[in-house]
Amino acid sequence: MRRLKLILEYDGTDYVGMQYQPNGVSVQEAVEVALCKICKQNVPIVASGRTDAGVHALCQPVHSDFPIDAINPQNLQNALNSLLPADIRVNKVDVVANDFHARYHAKKRTYQYKITNKLTAFNHRYFSCFNFAELDCELINKYLELLQGEHDFSNFCKINPAIKSNVCYIFSAFICPHENYWILKISGNRFLHNMVRRIVGTCFILHQERAEPEKISEILNGKDNSARYKFCAPPNGLYLENVEY
Amino acid sequence: MRRLKLILEYDGTDYVGMQYQPNGVSVQEAVEVALCKICKQNVPIVASGRTDAGVHALCQPVHSDFPIDAINPQNLQNALNSLLPADIRVNKVDVVANDFHARYHAKKRTYQYKITNKLTAFNHRYFSCFNFAELDCELINKYLELLQGEHDFSNFCKINPAIKSNVCYIFSAFICPHENYWILKISGNRFLHNMVRRIVGTCFILHQERAEPEKISEILNGKDNSARYKFCAPPNGLYLENVEY
């Protein structure tokens, strides 16, 4: 038995998320089906984290205990890619230490959120559309700056009573204009359920109102609990970009 | 009754083609369903030409006789876009002369074919993948140059006995490198069934063999009838880019 680290890339549009769900096919299921075909036995995988239905990954590390000792990582990668649907790719396979854990050992996670103000037949799977004529990136960056550092993000997530602490450390968060779209990038030690989408959603509501930067701190610390700021931006613009160990 | 010209854009991946087919949903069916919801009666559309299953359009003009005289084109466009699936967009609606014909009056059609040599989870719907380390665009452009002008393209299409002439006039044909992909563009007065895909396919087989440019003329005029040159490139890289009247 060898522990493997696989780097997955996926278009999440047609999946119910990374993790098993009763209502459809998950990325996990698709990968485990392919591994099972190769190994003729169940080979569970453990991801660095969950991604919701419709959320994509440019780099989703998973680990797995592979029951065959003689492994050629490149051959395994090729075999998996030939068995997997075209919207899931394995970009790397490495043999790792037997105690490596894709989730617990992750130190930094980076997400990107791609934004457009005009949907086309070709971008709707990969961008979220917001209604604006001009985007004041400087203003949004002021909101994002106030989220950096260590904070309790209870007011920016879907509360899960099983999780003891909602404190996260945000290394960086900023938005950048591109040719005809925008990318918001955020890196942190961990992210709570819906946290990136809630941050994006709130920033766009605040931007719509041209609210003062300090408003986001009031929302963060619960001073302003208005329902209109609790907007969860759609999943299709969200990508897990990188996970560092 | 007013004749309308609609400009459609579509991601053809999940459709059986532009035109009705017994085996699935066509773009035509999706648009006619939306028009029927608005007009409460059948409103057939006539496209500038067929596109095969999986082929996309950046600009597919269609005409239609709209049964309601008082039309606000912008409102109709908005209504259609709210009813249509996200992978079909109506980019323009115009009232045109009652004798305008989207197919018969078209004078110039332009297709583009997007090529990659590395498939990812995100490009497989929109690019065709060919296996090469380096692409000699100059050589491919020499092949394409010999197809320009007026020729009988019987050896570059799926023969249809109902069509009397296979003579087409090619205005221009060339391939251009982009950051990490390539686009082949071809404009002509008309295109036969599978003609663009057969041209692309043949060019890539010739490129693989580093064949002399004249080889493509031998294939065109039937002197070389080898089965290996009759390669129809996959549909996913193909886009109807523009139709001029």
Tab-separated table of C-alpha atoms in Angstrom:
chain	number	residue	atom	x	y	z
A	1	MET	CA	0.000	0.000	0.000
A	2	ARG	CA	1.324	3.434	-0.961
A	3	ARG	CA	-0.171	6.803	-0.063
A	4	LEU	CA	-0.657	8.964	-3.150
A	5	LYS	CA	-1.321	12.642	-3.607
A	6	LEU	CA	-3.328	13.438	-6.738
A	7	ILE	CA	-3.918	16.939	-8.077
A	8	LEU	CA	-7.381	17.207	-9.617
A	9	GLU	CA	-8.707	19.891	-11.932
A	10	TYR	CA	-12.455	20.005	-12.613
A	11	ASP	CA	-15.271	21.922	-14.181
A	12	GLY	CA	-17.820	21.565	-11.372
A	13	THR	CA	-20.855	22.643	-13.431
A	14	ASP	CA	-22.291	19.175	-13.887
A	15	TYR	CA	-21.407	17.800	-10.427
A	16	VAL	CA	-23.158	18.003	-7.071
A	17	GLY	CA	-19.859	19.071	-5.517
A	18	MET	CA	-16.554	17.469	-4.534
A	19	GLN	CA	-18.131	15.223	-1.932
A	20	TYR	CA	-20.748	12.442	-2.181
A	21	GLN	CA	-24.344	13.667	-2.181
A	22	PRO	CA	-27.533	11.660	-2.558
A	23	ASN	CA	-28.868	13.853	-5.392
A	24	GLY	CA	-26.322	13.294	-8.157
A	25	VAL	CA	-22.767	12.516	-9.185
A	26	SER	CA	-19.935	14.090	-7.206
A	27	VAL	CA	-16.335	14.574	-8.326
A	28	GLN	CA	-15.316	12.169	-5.564
A	29	GLU	CA	-17.601	9.463	-6.936
A	30	ALA	CA	-16.296	9.928	-10.498
A	31	VAL	CA	-12.669	9.652	-9.345
A	32	GLU	CA	-13.341	6.670	-7.081
A	33	VAL	CA	-15.154	4.846	-9.910
A	34	ALA	CA	-12.066	5.324	-12.109
A	35	LEU	CA	-9.705	4.170	-9.316
A	36	CYS	CA	-11.919	1.138	-8.694
A	37	LYS	CA	-11.712	0.163	-12.382
A	38	ILE	CA	-7.903	0.257	-12.181
A	39	CYS	CA	-7.542	-1.506	-8.798
A	40	LYS	CA	-10.574	-3.829	-8.899
A	41	GLN	CA	-11.398	-2.716	-5.365
A	42	ASN	CA	-12.700	0.391	-3.579
A	43	VAL	CA	-10.034	3.086	-3.204
A	44	PRO	CA	-11.452	6.034	-1.214
A	45	ILE	CA	-9.979	9.504	-1.685
A	46	VAL	CA	-9.731	12.362	0.840
A	47	ALA	CA	-9.852	15.897	-0.578
A	48	SER	CA	-8.195	19.037	0.783
A	49	GLY	CA	-11.691	20.388	1.257
A	50	ARG	CA	-15.229	20.343	-0.055
A	51	THR	CA	-16.355	22.412	-2.981
A	52	ASP	CA	-20.074	23.021	-3.497
A	53	ALA	CA	-22.173	22.067	-6.517
A	54	GLY	CA	-21.084	24.087	-9.546
A	55	VAL	CA	-17.779	25.201	-7.976
A	56	HIS	CA	-14.619	24.454	-9.988
A	57	ALA	CA	-11.061	23.530	-9.091
A	58	LEU	CA	-7.834	24.385	-10.859
A	59	CYS	CA	-5.950	22.458	-8.179
A	60	GLN	CA	-7.729	20.186	-5.710
A	61	PRO	CA	-5.238	17.912	-3.921
A	62	VAL	CA	-6.579	14.590	-2.676
A	63	HIS	CA	-4.831	11.712	-0.983
A	64	SER	CA	-5.548	8.033	-1.311
A	65	ASP	CA	-4.118	4.747	-0.121
A	66	PHE	CA	-3.347	2.878	-3.282
A	67	PRO	CA	-3.470	-0.905	-2.796
A	68	ILE	CA	-0.811	-1.691	-5.421
A	69	ASP	CA	2.791	-1.162	-4.355
A	70	ALA	CA	4.384	-1.021	-7.813
A	71	ILE	CA	3.102	2.280	-9.146
A	72	ASN	CA	4.332	4.328	-12.033
A	73	PRO	CA	2.747	7.723	-11.202
A	74	GLN	CA	2.748	8.869	-14.847
A	75	ASN	CA	1.065	5.660	-15.994
A	76	LEU	CA	-1.546	5.940	-13.248
A	77	GLN	CA	-2.223	9.568	-14.239
A	78	ASN	CA	-2.667	8.536	-17.882
A	79	ALA	CA	-4.927	5.617	-16.954
A	80	LEU	CA	-7.116	7.834	-14.765
A	81	ASN	CA	-7.385	10.522	-17.448
A	82	SER	CA	-8.446	7.951	-20.010
A	83	LEU	CA	-11.193	6.684	-17.676
A	84	LEU	CA	-12.408	10.006	-16.234
A	85	PRO	CA	-14.977	12.257	-17.914
A	86	ALA	CA	-13.363	15.146	-19.847
A	87	ASP	CA	-14.435	17.706	-17.208
A	88	ILE	CA	-12.223	16.068	-14.542
A	89	ARG	CA	-8.456	15.836	-15.116
A	90	VAL	CA	-5.661	14.458	-12.942
A	91	ASN	CA	-2.759	16.863	-13.396
A	92	LYS	CA	-0.223	15.157	-11.131
A	93	VAL	CA	0.286	11.963	-9.154
A	94	ASP	CA	2.956	11.710	-6.441
A	95	VAL	CA	3.862	9.062	-3.917
A	96	VAL	CA	3.840	10.759	-0.475
A	97	ALA	CA	4.569	9.818	3.142
A	98	ASN	CA	2.005	7.475	4.690
A	99	ASP	CA	0.945	10.135	7.202
A	100	PHE	CA	0.312	12.882	4.623
A	101	HIS	CA	-3.228	14.221	4.918
A	102	ALA	CA	-4.668	16.346	2.070
A	103	ARG	CA	-7.039	18.172	4.422
A	104	TYR	CA	-5.358	18.399	7.816
A	105	HIS	CA	-1.904	19.307	6.512
A	106	ALA	CA	-3.063	22.126	4.224
A	107	LYS	CA	-1.630	25.457	5.415
A	108	LYS	CA	-2.934	27.867	2.802
A	109	ARG	CA	-5.883	27.721	0.426
A	110	THR	CA	-6.435	30.159	-2.421
A	111	TYR	CA	-9.737	30.718	-4.199
A	112	GLN	CA	-10.488	32.872	-7.194
A	113	TYR	CA	-13.876	34.237	-8.182
A	114	LYS	CA	-14.427	35.245	-11.818
A	115	ILE	CA	-16.883	38.050	-12.464
A	116	THR	CA	-18.502	39.392	-15.615
A	117	ASN	CA	-21.247	41.915	-16.261
A	118	LYS	CA	-22.310	40.253	-19.522
A	119	LEU	CA	-23.209	36.601	-19.809
A	120	THR	CA	-22.604	34.825	-23.116
A	121	ALA	CA	-23.365	31.294	-24.311
A	122	PHE	CA	-19.724	30.497	-23.581
A	123	ASN	CA	-18.919	32.097	-20.215
A	124	HIS	CA	-21.980	31.225	-18.105
A	125	ARG	CA	-20.445	28.023	-16.729
A	126	TYR	CA	-17.250	29.812	-15.652
A	127	PHE	CA	-18.230	33.320	-14.575
A	128	SER	CA	-20.776	34.846	-12.238
A	129	CYS	CA	-22.637	37.819	-13.613
A	130	PHE	CA	-23.243	40.963	-11.598
A	131	ASN	CA	-25.217	43.909	-12.780
A	132	PHE	CA	-22.986	46.997	-12.951
A	133	ALA	CA	-21.923	49.534	-15.531
A	134	GLU	CA	-18.582	50.303	-13.898
A	135	LEU	CA	-16.767	48.426	-11.193
A	136	ASP	CA	-14.897	50.459	-8.587
A	137	CYS	CA	-12.128	47.951	-7.828
A	138	GLU	CA	-10.473	50.390	-5.455
A	139	LEU	CA	-13.599	50.471	-3.267
A	140	ILE	CA	-13.958	46.679	-3.279
A	141	ASN	CA	-10.288	46.368	-2.371
A	142	LYS	CA	-10.904	48.608	0.653
A	143	TYR	CA	-13.640	46.215	1.847
A	144	LEU	CA	-11.378	43.218	1.247
A	145	GLU	CA	-8.448	44.800	3.072
A	146	LEU	CA	-10.504	44.975	6.267
A	147	LEU	CA	-11.094	41.209	6.122
A	148	GLN	CA	-7.377	40.411	6.097
A	149	GLY	CA	-5.756	38.982	9.215
A	150	GLU	CA	-7.440	36.875	11.897
A	151	HIS	CA	-11.197	37.243	12.391
A	152	ASP	CA	-14.221	35.236	13.445
A	153	PHE	CA	-16.146	34.744	10.186
A	154	SER	CA	-19.405	33.487	11.772
A	155	ASN	CA	-21.226	36.297	9.952
A	156	PHE	CA	-19.760	35.234	6.597
A	157	CYS	CA	-20.672	31.561	6.496
A	158	LYS	CA	-23.422	28.989	6.704
A	159	ILE	CA	-23.265	28.099	10.400
A	160	ASN	CA	-22.332	24.489	11.136
A	161	PRO	CA	-22.809	23.640	14.845
A	162	ALA	CA	-20.309	20.756	14.486
A	163	ILE	CA	-17.504	23.245	13.841
A	164	LYS	CA	-16.055	24.608	17.083
A	165	SER	CA	-14.307	27.713	15.839
A	166	ASN	CA	-15.130	30.089	12.991
A	167	VAL	CA	-11.836	31.937	13.302
A	168	CYS	CA	-9.866	32.088	10.035
A	169	TYR	CA	-6.711	33.869	9.019
A	170	ILE	CA	-6.908	35.691	5.678
A	171	PHE	CA	-3.461	36.163	4.134
A	172	SER	CA	-4.634	38.298	1.227
A	173	ALA	CA	-7.794	39.355	-0.606
A	174	PHE	CA	-8.052	41.623	-3.644
A	175	ILE	CA	-9.862	42.137	-6.923
A	176	CYS	CA	-8.118	42.780	-10.269
A	177	PRO	CA	-9.556	43.902	-13.605
A	178	HIS	CA	-8.834	41.851	-16.741
A	179	GLU	CA	-9.718	42.539	-20.386
A	180	ASN	CA	-13.498	42.176	-20.022
A	181	TYR	CA	-13.835	40.440	-16.662
A	182	TRP	CA	-12.624	40.648	-13.078
A	183	ILE	CA	-10.967	38.174	-10.722
A	184	LEU	CA	-11.260	38.374	-6.956
A	185	LYS	CA	-8.555	36.329	-5.177
A	186	ILE	CA	-8.540	35.324	-1.561
A	187	SER	CA	-6.032	33.236	0.406
A	188	GLY	CA	-6.528	31.945	3.922
A	189	ASN	CA	-5.512	29.169	6.292
A	190	ARG	CA	-9.075	27.762	6.122
A	191	PHE	CA	-12.495	28.679	4.766
A	192	LEU	CA	-15.920	27.995	6.256
A	193	HIS	CA	-18.944	26.759	4.303
A	194	ASN	CA	-20.020	29.378	1.705
A	195	MET	CA	-17.475	31.835	3.135
A	196	VAL	CA	-15.876	32.973	-0.162
A	197	ARG	CA	-19.281	33.302	-1.848
A	198	ARG	CA	-20.653	35.266	1.136
A	199	ILE	CA	-17.620	37.599	1.088
A	200	VAL	CA	-18.018	38.168	-2.674
A	201	GLY	CA	-21.788	38.651	-2.341
A	202	THR	CA	-21.455	41.148	0.511
A	203	CYS	CA	-18.731	43.117	-1.308
A	204	PHE	CA	-21.008	43.498	-4.337
A	205	ILE	CA	-23.994	44.619	-2.261
A	206	LEU	CA	-21.756	47.141	-0.464
A	207	HIS	CA	-20.339	48.278	-3.824
A	208	GLN	CA	-23.891	48.745	-5.138
A	209	GLU	CA	-24.630	50.993	-2.150
A	210	ARG	CA	-21.202	52.652	-2.409
A	211	ALA	CA	-20.969	51.952	1.330
A	212	GLU	CA	-18.036	53.157	3.427
A	213	PRO	CA	-15.282	50.526	3.868
A	214	GLU	CA	-15.940	50.339	7.629
A	215	LYS	CA	-19.398	48.876	6.930
A	216	ILE	CA	-17.787	45.487	6.211
A	217	SER	CA	-16.194	45.481	9.683
A	218	GLU	CA	-19.611	46.171	11.224
A	219	ILE	CA	-20.992	43.149	9.351
A	220	LEU	CA	-17.987	41.027	10.336
A	221	ASN	CA	-18.337	41.769	14.053
A	222	GLY	CA	-22.160	41.505	14.028
A	223	LYS	CA	-22.896	45.190	14.660
A	224	ASP	CA	-24.861	45.318	11.411
A	225	ASN	CA	-26.845	42.152	10.938
A	226	SER	CA	-29.011	43.320	7.990
A	227	ALA	CA	-30.396	40.491	5.881
A	228	ARG	CA	-29.507	42.324	2.644
A	229	TYR	CA	-25.789	41.823	3.269
A	230	LYS	CA	-26.173	38.056	3.664
A	231	PHE	CA	-25.963	37.434	-0.079
A	232	CYS	CA	-24.268	34.229	-1.187
A	233	ALA	CA	-22.808	34.825	-4.667
A	234	PRO	CA	-23.495	32.039	-7.210
A	235	PRO	CA	-21.108	29.049	-7.405
A	236	ASN	CA	-20.204	29.169	-11.117
A	237	GLY	CA	-17.569	31.919	-10.767
A	238	LEU	CA	-15.749	30.170	-7.911
A	239	TYR	CA	-12.516	28.176	-8.340
A	240	LEU	CA	-10.290	26.467	-5.799
A	241	GLU	CA	-7.026	27.754	-7.264
A	242	ASN	CA	-4.331	26.294	-5.057
A	243	VAL	CA	-3.634	24.516	-1.770
A	244	GLU	CA	-0.255	24.751	-0.083
A	245	TYR	CA	1.227	22.374	2.502
B	1	MET	CA	-46.814	39.650	-39.538
B	2	ARG	CA	-43.249	40.991	-39.575
B	3	ARG	CA	-40.119	39.212	-40.787
B	4	LEU	CA	-37.376	39.256	-38.160
B	5	LYS	CA	-33.667	38.543	-38.312
B	6	LEU	CA	-32.254	37.160	-35.068
B	7	ILE	CA	-28.561	36.711	-34.356
B	8	LEU	CA	-27.988	33.605	-32.248
B	9	GLU	CA	-24.891	32.638	-30.279
B	10	TYR	CA	-24.641	29.106	-28.902
B	11	ASP	CA	-22.439	26.574	-27.206
B	12	GLY	CA	-23.349	23.539	-29.323
B	13	THR	CA	-21.875	20.935	-26.949
B	14	ASP	CA	-25.185	19.749	-25.530
B	15	TYR	CA	-27.233	20.000	-28.762
B	16	VAL	CA	-27.704	17.606	-31.689
B	17	GLY	CA	-26.974	20.505	-34.057
B	18	MET	CA	-28.741	23.603	-35.340
B	19	GLN	CA	-31.463	21.639	-37.067
B	20	TYR	CA	-34.139	19.230	-35.764
B	21	GLN	CA	-32.933	15.670	-35.293
B	22	PRO	CA	-34.830	12.699	-33.873
B	23	ASN	CA	-32.111	11.874	-31.319
B	24	GLY	CA	-32.090	14.931	-29.080
B	25	VAL	CA	-32.650	18.640	-28.640
B	26	SER	CA	-31.509	20.958	-31.430
B	27	VAL	CA	-30.815	24.683	-31.172
B	28	GLN	CA	-33.746	25.240	-33.556
B	29	GLU	CA	-36.112	23.375	-31.228
B	30	ALA	CA	-34.920	25.331	-28.163
B	31	VAL	CA	-35.429	28.674	-29.948
B	32	GLU	CA	-38.814	27.683	-31.388
B	33	VAL	CA	-40.005	26.537	-27.952
B	34	ALA	CA	-39.111	29.972	-26.560
B	35	LEU	CA	-40.809	31.779	-29.480
B	36	CYS	CA	-43.915	29.624	-29.028
B	37	LYS	CA	-44.110	30.586	-25.348
B	38	ILE	CA	-44.057	34.262	-26.322
B	39	CYS	CA	-46.490	34.037	-29.296
B	40	LYS	CA	-48.737	31.174	-28.122
B	41	GLN	CA	-48.348	29.629	-31.578
B	42	ASN	CA	-45.668	27.888	-33.635
B	43	VAL	CA	-43.107	30.310	-35.067
B	44	PRO	CA	-40.620	28.410	-37.267
B	45	ILE	CA	-37.133	29.797	-37.803
B	46	VAL	CA	-34.839	29.436	-40.848
B	47	ALA	CA	-31.088	29.461	-40.152
B	48	SER	CA	-28.281	30.689	-42.419
B	49	GLY	CA	-27.037	27.119	-42.456
B	50	ARG	CA	-26.818	23.908	-40.471
B	51	THR	CA	-24.218	23.298	-37.842
B	52	ASP	CA	-23.512	19.736	-36.725
B	53	ALA	CA	-23.844	18.308	-33.216
B	54	GLY	CA	-21.248	19.890	-30.923
B	55	VAL	CA	-20.480	22.774	-33.316
B	56	HIS	CA	-20.800	26.292	-31.874
B	57	ALA	CA	-21.890	29.639	-33.259
B	58	LEU	CA	-20.705	33.107	-32.370
B	59	CYS	CA	-23.129	34.509	-34.941
B	60	GLN	CA	-25.847	32.374	-36.507
B	61	PRO	CA	-28.438	34.553	-38.278
B	62	VAL	CA	-31.958	33.127	-38.549
B	63	HIS	CA	-35.124	34.628	-39.943
B	64	SER	CA	-38.644	34.137	-38.754
B	65	ASP	CA	-42.114	35.450	-39.542
B	66	PHE	CA	-43.293	36.887	-36.287
B	67	PRO	CA	-47.088	36.829	-35.961
B	68	ILE	CA	-47.347	39.975	-33.836
B	69	ASP	CA	-47.054	43.285	-35.697
B	70	ALA	CA	-46.209	45.516	-32.745
B	71	ILE	CA	-42.715	44.395	-31.836
B	72	ASN	CA	-40.119	46.071	-29.729
B	73	PRO	CA	-36.964	44.211	-30.872
B	74	GLN	CA	-35.107	44.873	-27.607
B	75	ASN	CA	-38.019	43.585	-25.524
B	76	LEU	CA	-38.291	40.485	-27.681
B	77	GLN	CA	-34.535	39.870	-27.324
B	78	ASN	CA	-34.814	40.194	-23.531
B	79	ALA	CA	-37.868	37.919	-23.403
B	80	LEU	CA	-36.129	35.245	-25.499
B	81	ASN	CA	-32.954	35.404	-23.414
B	82	SER	CA	-34.960	34.982	-20.222
B	83	LEU	CA	-36.667	31.868	-21.670
B	84	LEU	CA	-33.715	30.263	-23.468
B	85	PRO	CA	-31.162	27.989	-21.779
B	86	ALA	CA	-27.947	29.818	-20.816
B	87	ASP	CA	-25.962	28.170	-23.645
B	88	ILE	CA	-28.101	29.876	-26.324
B	89	ARG	CA	-28.219	33.692	-26.473
B	90	VAL	CA	-30.013	36.046	-28.846
B	91	ASN	CA	-27.557	38.892	-29.467
B	92	LYS	CA	-29.700	41.001	-31.811
B	93	VAL	CA	-33.227	41.243	-33.180
B	94	ASP	CA	-34.014	43.330	-36.271
B	95	VAL	CA	-37.125	43.830	-38.359
B	96	VAL	CA	-36.143	43.068	-41.984
B	97	ALA	CA	-37.799	43.112	-45.418
B	98	ASN	CA	-40.405	40.391	-45.939
B	99	ASP	CA	-38.296	38.741	-48.650
B	100	PHE	CA	-35.100	38.541	-46.586
B	101	HIS	CA	-33.833	34.950	-46.421
B	102	ALA	CA	-31.202	34.003	-43.829
B	103	ARG	CA	-29.881	31.155	-45.970
B	104	TYR	CA	-30.350	32.123	-49.628
B	105	HIS	CA	-29.199	35.724	-49.246
B	106	ALA	CA	-25.973	34.921	-47.374
B	107	LYS	CA	-22.942	35.936	-49.458
B	108	LYS	CA	-20.052	35.093	-47.158
B	109	ARG	CA	-19.717	32.686	-44.265
B	110	THR	CA	-16.760	32.607	-41.889
B	111	TYR	CA	-15.846	29.693	-39.631
B	112	GLN	CA	-13.135	29.455	-37.044
B	113	TYR	CA	-11.594	26.290	-35.677
B	114	LYS	CA	-9.886	26.419	-32.276
B	115	ILE	CA	-7.000	24.027	-31.725
B	116	THR	CA	-5.050	23.008	-28.636
B	117	ASN	CA	-2.442	20.353	-27.964
B	118	LYS	CA	-3.404	20.022	-24.296
B	119	LEU	CA	-6.931	19.329	-23.109
B	120	THR	CA	-7.987	20.618	-19.698
B	121	ALA	CA	-11.208	20.251	-17.716
B	122	PHE	CA	-12.145	23.724	-18.973
B	123	ASN	CA	-11.261	23.776	-22.680
B	124	HIS	CA	-12.536	20.398	-23.929
B	125	ARG	CA	-15.943	21.784	-24.925
B	126	TYR	CA	-14.409	24.613	-26.947
B	127	PHE	CA	-11.192	23.302	-28.494
B	128	SER	CA	-10.160	20.304	-30.520
B	129	CYS	CA	-6.975	18.631	-29.422
B	130	PHE	CA	-4.309	17.513	-31.866
B	131	ASN	CA	-1.184	15.706	-30.910
B	132	PHE	CA	1.873	17.787	-31.809
B	133	ALA	CA	4.892	19.253	-30.059
B	134	GLU	CA	5.313	22.171	-32.452
B	135	LEU	CA	2.919	23.495	-35.041
B	136	ASP	CA	4.379	24.739	-38.312
B	137	CYS	CA	1.765	27.400	-39.111
B	138	GLU	CA	3.683	28.467	-42.209
B	139	LEU	CA	3.325	24.973	-43.677
B	140	ILE	CA	-0.391	24.762	-42.853
B	141	ASN	CA	-0.894	28.194	-44.390
B	142	LYS	CA	0.704	26.895	-47.609
B	143	TYR	CA	-1.886	24.092	-47.738
B	144	LEU	CA	-4.702	26.531	-47.030
B	145	GLU	CA	-3.523	28.970	-49.674
B	146	LEU	CA	-3.998	26.328	-52.356
B	147	LEU	CA	-7.661	25.938	-51.352
B	148	GLN	CA	-8.439	29.601	-51.918
B	149	GLY	CA	-10.484	30.650	-54.935
B	150	GLU	CA	-13.069	28.545	-56.770
B	151	HIS	CA	-12.816	24.749	-56.556
B	152	ASP	CA	-14.984	21.657	-56.583
B	153	PHE	CA	-14.811	20.437	-52.970
B	154	SER	CA	-16.360	16.984	-53.574
B	155	ASN	CA	-13.228	15.444	-52.019
B	156	PHE	CA	-13.585	17.581	-48.900
B	157	CYS	CA	-17.170	16.849	-47.892
B	158	LYS	CA	-19.721	14.220	-47.017
B	159	ILE	CA	-21.347	13.687	-50.404
B	160	ASN	CA	-25.029	14.590	-50.576
B	161	PRO	CA	-26.637	13.437	-53.851
B	162	ALA	CA	-29.370	16.069	-53.452
B	163	ILE	CA	-26.798	18.847	-53.915
B	164	LYS	CA	-26.117	19.571	-57.584
B	165	SER	CA	-22.816	21.412	-57.344
B	166	ASN	CA	-19.934	21.060	-54.944
B	167	VAL	CA	-18.194	24.150	-56.256
B	168	CYS	CA	-17.391	26.720	-53.554
B	169	TYR	CA	-15.440	29.938	-53.565
B	170	ILE	CA	-12.988	30.334	-50.675
B	171	PHE	CA	-12.205	34.000	-49.979
B	172	SER	CA	-9.526	33.335	-47.375
B	173	ALA	CA	-8.111	30.558	-45.200
B	174	PHE	CA	-5.289	30.813	-42.685
B	175	ILE	CA	-4.106	29.670	-39.260
B	176	CYS	CA	-2.824	32.005	-36.533
B	177	PRO	CA	-1.050	31.216	-33.262
B	178	HIS	CA	-2.415	32.621	-29.994
B	179	GLU	CA	-1.020	32.438	-26.463
B	180	ASN	CA	-1.434	28.682	-25.976
B	181	TYR	CA	-3.817	27.750	-28.775
B	182	TRP	CA	-4.328	28.213	-32.510
B	183	ILE	CA	-7.233	29.481	-34.613
B	184	LEU	CA	-7.798	28.449	-38.215
B	185	LYS	CA	-10.148	30.826	-40.059
B	186	ILE	CA	-11.872	30.174	-43.334
B	187	SER	CA	-14.319	32.329	-45.302
B	188	GLY	CA	-16.305	31.205	-48.321
B	189	ASN	CA	-19.501	31.831	-50.230
B	190	ARG	CA	-20.847	28.439	-49.084
B	191	PHE	CA	-19.650	25.326	-47.279
B	192	LEU	CA	-20.625	21.696	-47.883
B	193	HIS	CA	-21.430	19.167	-45.170
B	194	ASN	CA	-18.351	18.523	-42.983
B	195	MET	CA	-16.220	20.650	-45.349
B	196	VAL	CA	-14.447	22.800	-42.729
B	197	ARG	CA	-13.798	19.790	-40.511
B	198	ARG	CA	-12.454	17.788	-43.470
B	199	ILE	CA	-10.166	20.669	-44.490
B	200	VAL	CA	-8.841	20.998	-40.923
B	201	GLY	CA	-8.445	17.227	-40.588
B	202	THR	CA	-6.573	16.890	-43.877
B	203	CYS	CA	-4.280	19.827	-43.079
B	204	PHE	CA	-3.290	18.193	-39.792
B	205	ILE	CA	-2.605	14.810	-41.401
B	206	LEU	CA	-0.499	16.552	-44.065
B	207	HIS	CA	1.293	18.537	-41.358
B	208	GLN	CA	2.026	15.320	-39.476
B	209	GLU	CA	3.610	13.909	-42.653
B	210	ARG	CA	5.287	17.246	-43.421
B	211	ALA	CA	3.843	16.792	-46.919
B	212	GLU	CA	4.593	19.194	-49.747
B	213	PRO	CA	1.938	21.917	-50.204
B	214	GLU	CA	0.968	20.528	-53.635
B	215	LYS	CA	-0.290	17.339	-51.981
B	216	ILE	CA	-3.471	19.180	-50.959
B	217	SER	CA	-4.175	20.067	-54.605
B	218	GLU	CA	-3.823	16.389	-55.526
B	219	ILE	CA	-6.390	15.522	-52.851
B	220	LEU	CA	-8.661	18.351	-53.983
B	221	ASN	CA	-8.683	17.246	-57.635
B	222	GLY	CA	-8.950	13.541	-56.780
B	223	LYS	CA	-5.471	12.528	-57.969
B	224	ASP	CA	-4.681	11.257	-54.486
B	225	ASN	CA	-7.675	9.517	-53.002
B	226	SER	CA	-5.938	7.926	-49.965
B	227	ALA	CA	-8.271	7.098	-47.109
B	228	ARG	CA	-5.811	8.521	-44.549
B	229	TYR	CA	-6.444	12.073	-45.788
B	230	LYS	CA	-10.213	11.784	-45.331
B	231	PHE	CA	-10.068	12.738	-41.682
B	232	CYS	CA	-12.992	14.730	-40.317
B	233	ALA	CA	-11.696	16.827	-37.391
B	234	PRO	CA	-13.914	16.764	-34.258
B	235	PRO	CA	-16.805	19.247	-33.960
B	236	ASN	CA	-15.950	20.855	-30.612
B	237	GLY	CA	-13.336	23.266	-31.992
B	238	LEU	CA	-15.623	24.555	-34.762
B	239	TYR	CA	-17.493	27.889	-34.604
B	240	LEU	CA	-19.691	29.634	-37.154
B	241	GLU	CA	-18.133	33.077	-36.650
B	242	ASN	CA	-20.005	35.340	-39.036
B	243	VAL	CA	-22.426	35.448	-41.968
B	244	GLU	CA	-22.522	38.426	-44.321
B	245	TYR	CA	-25.385	39.455	-46.612
